[in-house]
Amino acid sequence: MVLGVAGGIAAYKSCHIVRGFTERGHAVRVVPTESALNFVGAATFEALSGQPVATGVFDRVHRVQHVRVGQEADLVVIAPATADLLARLATGRADDLLTATCLVATCPVVVAPAMHTEMWNHPATRANVATLRERGVTVLEPAHGRLTGADSGAGRLPDPEQIIALSLLRLAGRELPQDLSGRRVLITAGGTRENIDPVRYLGNRSSGRQGFALAEVAAQRGAEVTLIAGATDELPAPCGAEVIRISSARELAGEVTARAAEQDVIIMAAAVADYRPTVTAPAKLKKNSESAPTAVELTENPDILAGLTAARRDGRIPADTVIVGFAAETGDERASVLDHALRKVRRKGCDLLMCNDVSSGKVFGRNRNRGWLISPDGSSTEVPDGTKLEVASLILDSVVRITTER
């Protein structure tokens, strides 16, 4: 792998990217610009990568380095990429080792921009990004957040783990085309918590990782993403997505209902509690006291997915809205995991159902997933074991096919 580093304050994060790739067993060659060395020294990159660092086309001329580095790369990642570097890449410049490497490379190239919001939104930068994407370069959407000084907004470098995961997705052969550009996509993620008292709640084992992966990939494929998130493992916000935090199933239902009519795609990946306590105690229930409960009476929560499909039939949601459900299933003496999922897709009325076998801790809290994509006609497609970003990519491929057919 080649890791390009441009001269911006976010260059310090590239050290974490080098470490992340090497810990996964990849050989990394760092190619910084001269400006990048003002932020992180060559010795740091050499120590972390175990490879020599050079910046110019005349370094190690006997090895024809300005050609060889790009020829031998399986993946080129540039993080951070400044507005200046984007401009030089878009115009085909080859005035340093990094730009020359990119001109030679025939492998996937992933670029993670980092700059002030005004620079990111400038028409020149937007045109350069569009040019690079047309040529097959994957230009990631930047994150929103604190920039240099007191400024805040779009243009922050994504979390190093996000860059690593999305880069490895490209290395695995999964594209990030702009085929969801202009689409509004609502995604739910994580488990809900149903309060028993101010301290205790009923919950489930969902980490929210699959829903966050869907939001990450959808945003990188051009969608306008709204992510409604319940309990999660403090996951970094997907770049470019609006994140709304909720706790209970009823809160989730309210947020989804308020936004559903404006969406082109709704993906219900959250693990919604089927039941909630009928009464929530206003104060902590004390052990060994008169208020100690001997049982918790439960009330059924609203079926949000079924409510969405009913609203679509009634015309409260546009008829062409694509609705995707999730089913976390275990087999039993009556039916297999797949049998249960087939019944659910017919009962819920959604356009697509992602079924997971969650027995024996196979999915919850893990970075990998597998299962089946099930259509209303009962046909199913196996989703092979992969990272949750890879699974998200496959699910969104199916969503794009459905939207194209409508």
Coordinates of N, CA and C in Angstrom, one line a residue, residues 2 6 9 63 87 108 121 136 168 199 338 364 396:
V2 N 0.4 2.3 -0.7 CA 1.0 3.6 -0.6 C 0.1 4.5 0.1
A6 N -0.6 14.8 2.5 CA -0.4 16.2 2.1 C -0.2 17.1 3.3
I9 N -3.0 20.3 8.7 CA -2.9 20.0 10.2 C -3.3 18.6 10.5
R63 N 16.5 3.7 -9.0 CA 15.4 2.8 -8.9 C 14.2 3.2 -9.7
A87 N -6.3 19.7 -6.6 CA -6.2 20.5 -7.8 C -5.1 19.9 -8.7
P108 N -6.7 0.7 -7.3 CA -7.7 1.7 -6.7 C -7.0 2.8 -5.9
N121 N -16.3 23.7 -0.2 CA -17.4 24.1 -0.9 C -17.1 25.0 -2.1
G136 N -12.5 7.6 -11.9 CA -12.5 6.3 -11.1 C -11.8 6.4 -9.8
L168 N -10.1 -0.5 2.7 CA -10.1 -1.9 2.6 C -11.3 -2.4 1.8
V199 N -32.8 3.9 36.4 CA -31.5 3.2 36.3 C -31.5 2.0 35.4
L338 N -34.0 -19.2 8.0 CA -34.5 -18.7 6.7 C -36.0 -18.8 6.6
F364 N -24.0 -9.9 16.7 CA -24.1 -8.7 17.5 C -22.7 -8.3 18.1
L396 N -27.0 -2.2 -0.5 CA -27.2 -1.0 -1.2 C -27.2 -1.2 -2.7

